């Protein structure tokens, strides 16, 4: 059943993904590193910078998120940032070496009355010579068209976990809602950034189901962020057992083999990860990170630590 949807055969079957995921570590990483080298320069890592353009007060109940209004996380909500402040953050990001600027808003979906301001931000950030990405929640067809018309290169919209585990994490929308928005993003001609989070109490089967769902998208997302949960006090998942480093590397390696030409991003969670685990992730095919000392509302290693790590690895941030 997993290999087939309405008579159309899918690229990857669940048993194939399971076999990769469970292979001896050295075999898995060797294969992933080989696929990586066939498609990318293994000594280059793409640098994206995040900015929260609208923080907190979100009506959704994503069990991992500091920004949901349903949980007492102590986060202060704020309004949509003004255009000039966004542009100055973007130009600083560029000066610090980022090549892509990702603007995130804590919304279920944007309001039509915010679209002019959002499109202006996209145009201004793009004019700085940066790739642009936004993550604003669900979109209508018209909103997707407008963002694309303004020059938005990528839209981030994560499936977060397996279809089976989704309702354990989020109840205010469905997995299918996510797929529907991704379809609108594609139809409007933008590139897709879609991934998820590990370390939310999901079973190994959910990790496989999550990667399978991404790999069988036609085409797969151009950008695949794999986040390790940043535990947030006050959220339902705030006390989750952290994922083992080697299990995280397995996720990256499997993603790389399943989606050979996509950017696989070692996303949230580097703050709690050793440099050795991160190095294994880069060996296993991760070729993108978030740079800077903060993500949206949580910490990230920052410029000095990353510069030292990449120097030791002989890796160039691009
Ligand atoms: N509200 C929009 C949405 O959910 O699509 C955009 C912003 S939302 C913060 C973007 C993504 O960040 C989520 O889909 C989730 O994968 C990731 N994320 C949020 N909180 C996280 C956490 N505590 N740890 C790891 N990743 C997280
Ligand atoms: C993604 O997959 N990870 C980013 C980005 N897409 C928007 C967000 C990570 C957020 C980590 C928790 C926080 O800083 O609030
Ligand atoms: Fe809202 Fe996005 Fe956080 Fe979910 S992940 S609560 S939609 S900001």
CSV table of C-alpha atoms in Angstrom, one decimal, residues 67-188:
chain,number,residue,atom,x,y,z
A,67,UNK,CA,4.9,30.6,20.3
A,68,UNK,CA,1.5,28.9,20.8
A,69,UNK,CA,-1.0,31.0,22.8
A,70,UNK,CA,-2.3,27.7,24.2
A,71,UNK,CA,0.7,27.1,26.5
A,72,UNK,CA,2.3,29.2,29.3
A,73,UNK,CA,5.8,29.5,27.9
A,74,UNK,CA,6.5,33.0,29.2
A,75,UNK,CA,7.2,34.3,25.7
A,76,UNK,CA,6.2,37.9,25.0
A,77,UNK,CA,4.1,38.3,21.8
A,78,UNK,CA,4.8,41.1,19.4
A,79,UNK,CA,3.3,42.6,16.2
A,80,UNK,CA,4.6,42.2,12.7
A,81,UNK,CA,8.0,43.9,12.4
A,82,UNK,CA,8.3,47.0,10.2
A,83,UNK,CA,9.9,46.8,6.8
A,84,UNK,CA,13.1,48.9,7.7
A,85,UNK,CA,13.9,46.7,10.7
A,86,UNK,CA,13.6,43.5,8.6
A,87,UNK,CA,15.8,44.9,5.9
A,88,UNK,CA,18.4,46.0,8.4
A,89,UNK,CA,18.5,42.5,10.0
A,90,UNK,CA,18.8,41.0,6.5
A,91,UNK,CA,21.7,43.2,5.6
A,92,UNK,CA,23.5,42.3,8.8
A,93,UNK,CA,22.8,38.6,8.1
A,94,UNK,CA,24.4,39.1,4.7
A,95,UNK,CA,27.4,40.9,6.1
A,96,UNK,CA,27.8,37.9,8.5
A,97,UNK,CA,27.9,35.4,5.6
A,98,UNK,CA,24.3,34.2,5.2
A,99,UNK,CA,23.1,33.6,1.7
A,100,UNK,CA,19.5,32.9,2.5
A,101,UNK,CA,17.2,35.0,4.8
A,102,UNK,CA,14.2,33.1,6.3
A,103,UNK,CA,11.4,35.2,7.8
A,104,UNK,CA,9.0,33.4,10.2
A,105,UNK,CA,5.7,34.5,11.6
A,106,UNK,CA,3.7,32.9,14.4
A,107,UNK,CA,0.4,32.7,12.4
A,108,UNK,CA,-2.1,30.0,11.5
A,109,UNK,CA,-2.2,31.9,8.2
A,110,UNK,CA,-1.4,35.4,7.0
A,111,UNK,CA,-4.2,38.0,6.8
A,112,UNK,CA,-4.9,39.5,3.4
A,113,UNK,CA,-4.3,42.9,4.9
A,114,UNK,CA,-0.7,42.0,5.8
A,115,UNK,CA,0.2,40.8,2.2
A,116,UNK,CA,1.4,44.2,0.9
A,117,UNK,CA,3.8,44.5,3.8
A,118,UNK,CA,5.1,41.0,3.4
A,119,UNK,CA,5.6,41.4,-0.3
A,120,UNK,CA,7.5,44.6,0.3
A,121,UNK,CA,9.8,42.8,2.7
A,122,UNK,CA,10.5,40.0,0.1
A,123,UNK,CA,11.3,42.5,-2.6
A,124,UNK,CA,13.7,44.5,-0.3
A,125,UNK,CA,15.5,41.5,1.1
A,126,UNK,CA,15.9,40.0,-2.4
A,127,UNK,CA,17.3,43.4,-3.6
A,128,UNK,CA,20.1,42.9,-1.1
A,129,UNK,CA,21.2,39.8,-3.1
A,130,UNK,CA,19.9,37.3,-0.6
A,131,UNK,CA,17.8,34.3,-1.3
A,132,UNK,CA,14.4,34.7,0.3
A,133,UNK,CA,12.3,32.3,2.4
A,134,UNK,CA,9.2,32.8,4.4
A,135,UNK,CA,7.2,30.6,6.8
A,136,UNK,CA,3.8,32.1,7.6
A,137,UNK,CA,1.5,29.1,8.1
A,138,UNK,CA,-1.2,28.0,5.7
A,139,UNK,CA,-1.7,30.0,2.4
A,140,UNK,CA,-4.5,30.6,0.0
A,141,UNK,CA,-3.8,30.2,-3.7
A,142,UNK,CA,-3.9,34.0,-4.1
A,143,UNK,CA,-1.5,34.5,-1.2
A,144,UNK,CA,1.0,32.0,-2.7
A,145,UNK,CA,0.8,33.8,-6.1
A,146,UNK,CA,1.4,37.1,-4.5
A,147,UNK,CA,4.5,36.0,-2.6
A,148,UNK,CA,5.9,34.3,-5.6
A,149,UNK,CA,5.2,37.4,-7.7
A,150,UNK,CA,7.1,39.5,-5.1
A,151,UNK,CA,10.2,37.2,-5.7
A,152,UNK,CA,9.9,34.8,-2.8
A,153,UNK,CA,12.3,31.9,-3.6
A,154,UNK,CA,11.4,29.4,-0.9
A,155,UNK,CA,8.3,28.8,1.3
A,156,UNK,CA,8.9,26.8,4.5
A,157,UNK,CA,6.0,24.6,5.6
A,158,UNK,CA,7.0,21.5,7.6
A,159,UNK,CA,5.1,18.3,7.8
A,160,UNK,CA,6.9,17.9,11.1
A,161,UNK,CA,6.5,14.1,11.6
A,162,UNK,CA,4.8,11.0,10.2
A,163,UNK,CA,1.1,11.3,9.0
A,164,UNK,CA,0.4,8.7,11.8
A,165,UNK,CA,1.9,10.7,14.6
A,166,UNK,CA,0.8,14.1,13.5
A,167,UNK,CA,-2.4,14.3,15.6
A,168,UNK,CA,-0.4,13.5,18.8
A,169,UNK,CA,1.6,16.7,18.3
A,170,UNK,CA,-0.9,19.1,16.7
A,171,UNK,CA,-4.8,19.1,16.9
A,172,UNK,CA,-5.7,22.4,15.4
A,173,UNK,CA,-4.9,21.3,11.8
A,174,UNK,CA,-4.3,18.1,9.9
A,175,UNK,CA,-1.4,16.6,8.0
A,176,UNK,CA,-3.5,17.0,4.9
A,177,UNK,CA,-3.8,20.8,5.5
A,178,UNK,CA,0.0,20.9,5.3
A,179,UNK,CA,0.1,19.0,2.1
A,180,UNK,CA,-2.6,21.3,0.6
A,181,UNK,CA,-0.6,24.4,1.3
A,182,UNK,CA,2.6,22.8,-0.1
A,183,UNK,CA,0.6,22.1,-3.3
A,184,UNK,CA,-0.3,25.8,-3.5
A,185,UNK,CA,3.3,26.8,-3.0
A,186,UNK,CA,4.4,24.5,-5.9
A,187,UNK,CA,1.5,25.7,-8.1
A,188,UNK,CA,2.7,29.3,-7.6
